[in-house]
Coordinates of C-alpha atoms in Angstrom, one line a residue:
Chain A
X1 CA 140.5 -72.6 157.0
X2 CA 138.8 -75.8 156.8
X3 CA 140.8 -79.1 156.9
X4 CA 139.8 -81.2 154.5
X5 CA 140.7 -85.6 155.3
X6 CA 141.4 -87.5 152.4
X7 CA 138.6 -90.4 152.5
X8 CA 139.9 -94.1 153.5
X9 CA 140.5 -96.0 150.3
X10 CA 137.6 -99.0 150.2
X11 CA 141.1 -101.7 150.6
X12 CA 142.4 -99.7 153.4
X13 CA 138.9 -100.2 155.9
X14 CA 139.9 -101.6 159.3
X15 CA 136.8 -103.4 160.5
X16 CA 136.5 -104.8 163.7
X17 CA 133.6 -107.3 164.2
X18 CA 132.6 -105.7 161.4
X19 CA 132.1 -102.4 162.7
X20 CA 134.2 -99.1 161.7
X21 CA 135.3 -97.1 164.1
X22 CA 136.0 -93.7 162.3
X23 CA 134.3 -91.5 159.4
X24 CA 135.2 -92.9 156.1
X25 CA 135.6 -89.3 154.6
X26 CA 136.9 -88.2 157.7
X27 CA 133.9 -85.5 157.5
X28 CA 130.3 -85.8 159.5
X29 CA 127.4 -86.8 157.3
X30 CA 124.2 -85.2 155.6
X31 CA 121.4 -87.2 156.7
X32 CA 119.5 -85.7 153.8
X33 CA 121.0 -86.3 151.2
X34 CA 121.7 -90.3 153.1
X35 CA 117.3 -90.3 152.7
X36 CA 117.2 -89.5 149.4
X37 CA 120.7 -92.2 148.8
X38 CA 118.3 -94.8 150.3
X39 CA 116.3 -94.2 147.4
X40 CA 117.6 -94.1 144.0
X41 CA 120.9 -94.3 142.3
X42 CA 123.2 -96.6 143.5
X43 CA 122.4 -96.9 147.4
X44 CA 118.5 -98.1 146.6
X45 CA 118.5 -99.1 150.0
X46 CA 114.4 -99.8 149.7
X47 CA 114.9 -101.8 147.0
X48 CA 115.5 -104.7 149.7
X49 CA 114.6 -102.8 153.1
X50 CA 111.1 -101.0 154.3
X51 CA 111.9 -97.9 156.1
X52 CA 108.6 -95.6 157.7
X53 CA 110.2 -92.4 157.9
X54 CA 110.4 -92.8 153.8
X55 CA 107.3 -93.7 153.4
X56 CA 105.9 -91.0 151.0
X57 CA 108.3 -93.1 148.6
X58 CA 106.8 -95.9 147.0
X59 CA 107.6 -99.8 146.4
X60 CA 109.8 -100.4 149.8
X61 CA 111.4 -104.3 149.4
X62 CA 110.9 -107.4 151.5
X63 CA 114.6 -109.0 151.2
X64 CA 116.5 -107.4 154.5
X65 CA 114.7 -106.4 157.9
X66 CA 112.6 -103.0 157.7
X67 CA 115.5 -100.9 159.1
X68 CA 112.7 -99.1 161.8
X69 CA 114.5 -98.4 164.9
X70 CA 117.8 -99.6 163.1
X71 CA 119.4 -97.5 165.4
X72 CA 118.6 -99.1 168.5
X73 CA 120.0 -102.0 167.7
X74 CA 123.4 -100.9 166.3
X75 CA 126.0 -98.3 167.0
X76 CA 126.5 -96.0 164.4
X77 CA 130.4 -97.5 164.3
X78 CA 128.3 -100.8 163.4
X79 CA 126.4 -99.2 160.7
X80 CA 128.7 -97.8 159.2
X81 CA 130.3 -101.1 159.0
X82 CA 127.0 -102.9 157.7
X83 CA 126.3 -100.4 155.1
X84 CA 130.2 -100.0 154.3
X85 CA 130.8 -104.0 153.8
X86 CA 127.6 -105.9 155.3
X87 CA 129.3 -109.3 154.8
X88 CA 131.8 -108.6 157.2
X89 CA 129.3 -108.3 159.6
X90 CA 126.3 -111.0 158.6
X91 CA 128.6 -114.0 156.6
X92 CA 127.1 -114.9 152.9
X93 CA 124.6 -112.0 153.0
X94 CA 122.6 -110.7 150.3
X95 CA 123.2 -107.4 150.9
X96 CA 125.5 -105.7 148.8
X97 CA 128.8 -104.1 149.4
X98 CA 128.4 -100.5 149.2
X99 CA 132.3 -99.2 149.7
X100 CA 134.4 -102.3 148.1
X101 CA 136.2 -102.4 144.8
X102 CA 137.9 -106.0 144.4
X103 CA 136.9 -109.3 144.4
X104 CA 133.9 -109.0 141.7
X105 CA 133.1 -112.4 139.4
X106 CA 132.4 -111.0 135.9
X107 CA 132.6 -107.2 137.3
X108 CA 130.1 -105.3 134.9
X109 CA 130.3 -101.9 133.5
X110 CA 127.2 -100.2 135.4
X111 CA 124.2 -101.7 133.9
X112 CA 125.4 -101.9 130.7
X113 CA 125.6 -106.0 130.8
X114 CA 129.5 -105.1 129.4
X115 CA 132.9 -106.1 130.8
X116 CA 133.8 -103.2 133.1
X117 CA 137.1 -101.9 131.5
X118 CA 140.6 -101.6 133.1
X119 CA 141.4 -98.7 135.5
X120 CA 139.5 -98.0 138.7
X121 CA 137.0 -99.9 140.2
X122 CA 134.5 -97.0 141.7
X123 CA 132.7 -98.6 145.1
X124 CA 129.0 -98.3 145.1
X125 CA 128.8 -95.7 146.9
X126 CA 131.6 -92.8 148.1
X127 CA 133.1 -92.6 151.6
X128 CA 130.8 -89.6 151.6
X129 CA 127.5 -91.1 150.5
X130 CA 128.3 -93.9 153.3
X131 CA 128.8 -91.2 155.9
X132 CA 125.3 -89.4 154.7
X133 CA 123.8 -92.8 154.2
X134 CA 125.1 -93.6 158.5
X135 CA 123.7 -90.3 159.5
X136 CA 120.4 -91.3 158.0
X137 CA 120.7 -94.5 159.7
X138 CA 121.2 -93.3 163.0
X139 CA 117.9 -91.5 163.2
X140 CA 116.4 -94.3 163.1
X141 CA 115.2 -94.9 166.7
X142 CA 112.0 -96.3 168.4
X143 CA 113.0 -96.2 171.4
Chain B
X1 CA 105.8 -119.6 151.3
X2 CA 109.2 -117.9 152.0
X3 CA 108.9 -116.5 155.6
X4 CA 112.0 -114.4 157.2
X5 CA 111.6 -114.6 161.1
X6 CA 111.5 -110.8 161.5
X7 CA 108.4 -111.1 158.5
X8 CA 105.8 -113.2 160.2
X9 CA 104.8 -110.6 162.9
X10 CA 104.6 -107.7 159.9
X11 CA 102.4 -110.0 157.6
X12 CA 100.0 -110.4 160.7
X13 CA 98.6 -106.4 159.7
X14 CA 99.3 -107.0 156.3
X15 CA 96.0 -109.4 155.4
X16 CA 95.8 -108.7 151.2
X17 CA 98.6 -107.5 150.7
X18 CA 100.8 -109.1 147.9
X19 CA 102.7 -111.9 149.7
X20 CA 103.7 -114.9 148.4
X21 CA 102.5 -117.0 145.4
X22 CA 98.9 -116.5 145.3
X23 CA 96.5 -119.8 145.2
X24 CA 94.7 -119.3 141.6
X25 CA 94.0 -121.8 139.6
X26 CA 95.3 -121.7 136.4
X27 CA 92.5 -123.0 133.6
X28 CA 93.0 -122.3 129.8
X29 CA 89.8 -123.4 128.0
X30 CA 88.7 -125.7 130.6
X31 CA 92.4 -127.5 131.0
X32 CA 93.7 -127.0 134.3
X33 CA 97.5 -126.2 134.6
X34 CA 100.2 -127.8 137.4
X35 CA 101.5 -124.7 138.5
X36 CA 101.9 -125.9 141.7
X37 CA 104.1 -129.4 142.8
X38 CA 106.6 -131.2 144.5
X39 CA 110.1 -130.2 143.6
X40 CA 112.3 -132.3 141.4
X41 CA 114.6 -134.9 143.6
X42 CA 117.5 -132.9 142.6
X43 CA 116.2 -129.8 143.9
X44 CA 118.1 -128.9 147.6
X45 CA 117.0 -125.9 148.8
X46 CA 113.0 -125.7 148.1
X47 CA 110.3 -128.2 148.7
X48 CA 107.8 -126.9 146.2
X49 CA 108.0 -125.4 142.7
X50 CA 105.5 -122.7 141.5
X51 CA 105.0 -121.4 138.2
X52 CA 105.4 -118.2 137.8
X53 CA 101.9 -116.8 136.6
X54 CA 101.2 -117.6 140.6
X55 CA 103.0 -114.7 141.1
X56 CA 101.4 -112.1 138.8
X57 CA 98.3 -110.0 139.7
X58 CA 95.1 -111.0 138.3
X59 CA 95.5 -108.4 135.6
X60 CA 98.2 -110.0 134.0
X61 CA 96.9 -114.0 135.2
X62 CA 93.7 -112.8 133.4
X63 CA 95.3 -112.5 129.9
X64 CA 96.6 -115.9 130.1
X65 CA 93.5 -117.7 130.6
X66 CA 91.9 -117.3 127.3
X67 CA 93.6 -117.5 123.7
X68 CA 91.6 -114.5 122.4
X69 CA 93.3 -112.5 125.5
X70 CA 96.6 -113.2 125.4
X71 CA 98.6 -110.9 123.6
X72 CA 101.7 -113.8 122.4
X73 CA 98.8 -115.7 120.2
X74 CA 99.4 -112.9 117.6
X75 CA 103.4 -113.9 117.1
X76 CA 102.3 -118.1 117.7
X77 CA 100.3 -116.7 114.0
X78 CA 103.5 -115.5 112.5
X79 CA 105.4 -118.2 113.4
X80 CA 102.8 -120.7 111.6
X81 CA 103.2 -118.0 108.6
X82 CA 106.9 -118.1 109.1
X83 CA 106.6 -122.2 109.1
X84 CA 105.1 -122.5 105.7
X85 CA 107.1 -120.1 104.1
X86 CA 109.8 -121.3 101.3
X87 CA 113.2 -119.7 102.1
X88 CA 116.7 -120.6 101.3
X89 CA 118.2 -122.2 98.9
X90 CA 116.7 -125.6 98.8
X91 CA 113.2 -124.1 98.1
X92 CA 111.8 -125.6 101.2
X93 CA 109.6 -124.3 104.1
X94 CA 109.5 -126.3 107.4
X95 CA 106.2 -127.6 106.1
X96 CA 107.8 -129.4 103.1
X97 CA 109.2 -131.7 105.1
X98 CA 106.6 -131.4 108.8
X99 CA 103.5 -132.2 106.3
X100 CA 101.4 -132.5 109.8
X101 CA 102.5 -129.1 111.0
X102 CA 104.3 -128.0 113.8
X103 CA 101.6 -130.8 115.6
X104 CA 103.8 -133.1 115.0
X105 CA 106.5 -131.4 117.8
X106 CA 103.9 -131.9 120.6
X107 CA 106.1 -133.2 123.8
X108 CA 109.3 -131.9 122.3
X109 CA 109.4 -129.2 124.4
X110 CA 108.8 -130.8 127.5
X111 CA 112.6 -132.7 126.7
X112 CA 114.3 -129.4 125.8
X113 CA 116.8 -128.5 125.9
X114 CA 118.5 -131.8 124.9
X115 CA 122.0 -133.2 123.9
X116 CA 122.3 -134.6 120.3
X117 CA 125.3 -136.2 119.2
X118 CA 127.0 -135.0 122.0
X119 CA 125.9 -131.6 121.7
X120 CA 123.5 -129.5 124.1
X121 CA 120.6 -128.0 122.2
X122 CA 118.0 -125.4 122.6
X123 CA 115.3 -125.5 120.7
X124 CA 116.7 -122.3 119.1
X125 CA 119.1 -124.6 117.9
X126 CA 116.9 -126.7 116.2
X127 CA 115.5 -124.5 114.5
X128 CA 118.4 -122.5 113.0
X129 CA 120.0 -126.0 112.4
X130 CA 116.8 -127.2 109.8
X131 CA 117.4 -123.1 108.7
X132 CA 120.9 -123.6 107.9
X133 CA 121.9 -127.1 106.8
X134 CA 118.2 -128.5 105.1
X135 CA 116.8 -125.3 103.3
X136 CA 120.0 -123.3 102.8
X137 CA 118.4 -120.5 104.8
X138 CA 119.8 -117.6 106.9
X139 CA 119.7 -118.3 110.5
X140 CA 117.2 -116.4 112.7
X141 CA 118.5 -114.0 115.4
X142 CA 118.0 -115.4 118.7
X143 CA 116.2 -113.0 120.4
X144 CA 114.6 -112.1 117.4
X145 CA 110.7 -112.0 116.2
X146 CA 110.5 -114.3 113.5
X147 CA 112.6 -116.9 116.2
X148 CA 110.7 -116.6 119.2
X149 CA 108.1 -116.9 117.0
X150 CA 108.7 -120.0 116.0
X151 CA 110.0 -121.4 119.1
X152 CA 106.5 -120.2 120.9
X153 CA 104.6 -122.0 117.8
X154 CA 106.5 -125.0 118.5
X155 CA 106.3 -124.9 122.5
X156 CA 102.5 -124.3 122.5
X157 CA 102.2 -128.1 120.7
X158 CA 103.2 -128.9 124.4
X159 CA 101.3 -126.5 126.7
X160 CA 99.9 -128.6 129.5
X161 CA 102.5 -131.0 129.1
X162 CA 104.8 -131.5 132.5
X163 CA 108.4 -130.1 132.2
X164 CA 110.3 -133.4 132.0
X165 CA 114.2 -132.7 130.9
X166 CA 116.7 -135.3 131.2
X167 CA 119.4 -134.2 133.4
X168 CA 122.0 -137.5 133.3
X169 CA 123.7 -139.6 130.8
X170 CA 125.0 -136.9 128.5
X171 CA 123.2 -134.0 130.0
X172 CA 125.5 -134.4 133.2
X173 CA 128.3 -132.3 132.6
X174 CA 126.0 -129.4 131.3
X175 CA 123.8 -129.7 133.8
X176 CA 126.3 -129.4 136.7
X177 CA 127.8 -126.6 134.7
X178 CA 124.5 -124.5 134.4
X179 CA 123.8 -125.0 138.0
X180 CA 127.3 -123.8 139.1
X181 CA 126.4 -120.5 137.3
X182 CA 123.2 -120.7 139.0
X183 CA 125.2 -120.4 141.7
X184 CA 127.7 -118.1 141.2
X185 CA 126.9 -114.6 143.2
X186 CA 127.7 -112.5 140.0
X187 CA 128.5 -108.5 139.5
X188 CA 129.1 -105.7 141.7
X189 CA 126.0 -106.7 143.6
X190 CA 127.4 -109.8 144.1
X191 CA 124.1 -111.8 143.7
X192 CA 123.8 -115.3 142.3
X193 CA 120.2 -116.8 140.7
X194 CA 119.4 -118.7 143.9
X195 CA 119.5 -115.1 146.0
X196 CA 116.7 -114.1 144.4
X197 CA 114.9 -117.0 142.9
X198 CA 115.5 -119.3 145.6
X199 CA 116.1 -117.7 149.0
X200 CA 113.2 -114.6 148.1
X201 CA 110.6 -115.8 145.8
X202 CA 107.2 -114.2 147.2
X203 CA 109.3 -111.0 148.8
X204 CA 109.2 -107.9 146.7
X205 CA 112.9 -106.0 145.7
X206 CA 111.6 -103.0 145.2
X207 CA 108.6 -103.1 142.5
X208 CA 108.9 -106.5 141.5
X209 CA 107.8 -109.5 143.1
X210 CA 110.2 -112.3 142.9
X211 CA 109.3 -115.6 141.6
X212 CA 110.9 -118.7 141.6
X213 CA 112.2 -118.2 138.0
X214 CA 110.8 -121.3 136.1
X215 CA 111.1 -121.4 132.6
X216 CA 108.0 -123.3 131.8
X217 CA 105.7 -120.4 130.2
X218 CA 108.6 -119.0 127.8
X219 CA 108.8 -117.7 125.2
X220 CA 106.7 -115.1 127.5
X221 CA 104.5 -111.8 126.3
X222 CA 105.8 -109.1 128.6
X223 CA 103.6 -106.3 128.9
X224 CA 106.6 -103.7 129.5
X225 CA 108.0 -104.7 126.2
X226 CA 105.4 -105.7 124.1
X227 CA 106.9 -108.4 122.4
X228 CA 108.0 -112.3 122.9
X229 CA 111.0 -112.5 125.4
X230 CA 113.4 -115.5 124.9
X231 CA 114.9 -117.2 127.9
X232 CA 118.3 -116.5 126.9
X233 CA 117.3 -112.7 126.9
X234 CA 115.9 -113.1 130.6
X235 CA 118.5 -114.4 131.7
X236 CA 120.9 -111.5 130.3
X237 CA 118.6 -108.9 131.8
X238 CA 118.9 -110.9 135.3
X239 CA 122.7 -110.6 135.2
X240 CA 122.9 -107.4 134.0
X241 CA 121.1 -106.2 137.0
X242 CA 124.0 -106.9 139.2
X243 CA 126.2 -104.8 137.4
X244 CA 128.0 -107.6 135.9
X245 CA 129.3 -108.6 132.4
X246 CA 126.6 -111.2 131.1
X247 CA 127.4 -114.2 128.9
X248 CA 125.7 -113.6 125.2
X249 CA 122.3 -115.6 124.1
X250 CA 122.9 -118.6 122.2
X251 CA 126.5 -118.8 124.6
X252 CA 127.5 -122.5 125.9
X253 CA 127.2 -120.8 129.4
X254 CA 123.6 -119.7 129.1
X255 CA 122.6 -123.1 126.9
X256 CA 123.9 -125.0 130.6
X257 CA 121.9 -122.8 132.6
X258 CA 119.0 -123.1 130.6
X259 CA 119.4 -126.8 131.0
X260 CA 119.7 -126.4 135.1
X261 CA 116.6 -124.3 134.8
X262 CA 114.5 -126.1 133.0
X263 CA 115.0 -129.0 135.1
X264 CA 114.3 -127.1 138.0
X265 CA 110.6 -126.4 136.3
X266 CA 110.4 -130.4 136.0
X267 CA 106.8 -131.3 137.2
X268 CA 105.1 -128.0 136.2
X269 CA 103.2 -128.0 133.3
X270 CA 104.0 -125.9 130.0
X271 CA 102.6 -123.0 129.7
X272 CA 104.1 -121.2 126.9
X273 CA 103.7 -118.8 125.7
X274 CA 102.8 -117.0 129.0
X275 CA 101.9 -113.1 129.7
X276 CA 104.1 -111.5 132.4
X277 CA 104.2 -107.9 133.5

């Protein structure tokens, strides 16, 4: 029988100059399903970043680096990190937060333009989607 | 331009692609346009202010050149419709009283928005105030037809005029308010006006290519929508897309930051009502 980790709640995410050490669903990733997160829905990743090993997808962004090679510059401890909370890592950054769910200003509902309501704040992404997203990332190599 | 160090060596292979503000020249029936000048003193982050037509491709620049073209002349003819026609209690139109016609707002623009009796107004405002308390008429919805009509009609009396809002004396506190909101990195996404607008104009996020967000060609035709979109309604869509709540249109929050905004756009000319994508 499989074991089955309950995820790390997006409060409860030791970082340590801003890199996480362990799987934030305590599972390995998917790195497919991570390309097609760095697509659409909420990850979007190419909204702001260029990536050539998606690029039968069209309209990649200009805002963050072109994540080539990503993962010869960063561990995939680091990544996870960046993708989890990127400001911990890079201080006033653009880039969203992908697994954080306090500390909004005017915190909408989706992309409705309405209040979000009381109860549970759901991060962008799931300690899952981060893990595929990482195992995408790490892939990543020129070198 | 808007480099990021890791951009300069990809744009080196990149000769024609979309990058940047492009340098057209902006001529409507022989008038040349400013859409292109030194940033207003007040201005801290950017050195030069573009309008945003310098952003488009020359599909959509094209239909802006020539009246017959652009698709927002249709509404500026309903809104001179709208202007003679009696409504309201009074029996009045706007052209029982404006016996020159809306010529006689030329400039107006240019000021707006502006604080009367201590109050910040849009030109919106205006409008529904004359609606309201001199004809006895309903007020128009903001983002409404028959409004934007109107407020295009009276903004074209200006077009090639330089944005020129005051921002001190009364306009101080509003000002500083709109530009906090500016400011404020809004949403889920966490992102403030200046992110995008300020720190990215010329990159693309995904399809769109990021402009510096002037004000100065609105109320604009957009293609997607077919139909005249009001600042107030821009500005909602902007927020909304970072998964936050917005403020509504005709709020006190989005009158201050259409004051900050304008006044950004101060040296550009006016060229409403513009065509974007």
């Amino acid at each position: 029988t499989m074991v089955f980790a309950e995820p790390v709640d997006p409060t409860a995410v030791v970082y340590e100059d801003g890199a996480v050490a362990v799987s934030l669903s305590g599972q390995a990733g998917d790195p497919d399903n991570g390309a097609i997160l760095m697509n659409k829905g909420s990850g979007n990743c190419i909204a702001c970043h260029s990536v050539e090993a998606l690029s039968h997808l069209p309209f990649h962004g200009e805002v963050g680096p072109p994540l080539d090679g990503v993962a010869d510059r960063w561990s995939e401890a680091e990544l996870r990190g960046i993708v989890a909370n990127a400001k911990v890592m890079f201080d006033g950054t653009m880039m969203p937060a992908f697994y954080k769910t306090e500390g909004f200003t005017r915190l909408g509902d989706a992309y409705t333009g309405k209040a979000h309501a009381d109860g549970s704040v759901q991060p962008l992404l799931t300690a899952q989607d981060i893990e595929d997203v990482v195992s995408f990332l790490v892939t990543l190599k020129e070198e | 331009m808007n480099l990021k160090p890791w951009m300069t060596a990809a744009f080196i292979g990149m000769a024609g692609a979309a990058c940047a503000q492009d340098d057209s020249t902006l001529s409507i029936d022989g008038e040349v346009f400013v859409t292109e000048t030194k940033a207003p003193e007040h201005l801290e982050n950017i050195s030069t202010i573009y309008s945003g037509w310098r952003f488009r491709t020359p599909e959509t620049q094209a239909l802006q050149i020539d009246d017959f073209d652009n698709p927002a002349m249709i509404f500026v003819d309903q809104g001179m419709d709208l202007f003679n026609a009696v409504d309201g209690t009074e029996g009045k139109s706007c052209a029982s009283c404006h016996t020159d016609g809306p010529e006689e707002f030329a400039g107006l623009h240019a000021q707006m928005p502006k604080v009367v009796d201590g109050k910040l107004m849009v030109m919106e405002d205006l409008i529904n105030t004359h609606r309201q308390d001199v004809m006895g008429a309903e007020p128009l919805k903001w983002s409404g037809a028959d409004m934007q009509a109107m407020v295009a009609l009276i903004g074209l009396q200006s077009r090639g005029m330089p944005m020129d809002v005051a921002i001190d004396g009364d306009a101080a506190p509003y000002w500083e308010k709109g530009k906090e909101i500016y400011y404020t990195r809004y949403g889920q996404l966490e992102l403030s006006c200046s992110n995008c607008h300020e720190d990215n104009y010329g990159n693309m996020i995904r399809a769109d290519h990021l402009s510096q967000g002037m004000i100065n060609g609105f109320p604009t035709y957009r293609l997607k929508q077919a139909k005249l979109i009001s600042r107030h309604n821009r500005f909602r869509g902007c927020i909304r897309d970072t998964r936050a709540e917005t403020f509504a249109e005709g709020s006190d929050e989005f009158k201050a930051l259409e004051l900050y905004v304008a006044s950004r756009a101060n040296g550009l000319d006016i060229e409403t009502p513009a065509v974007r994508q």
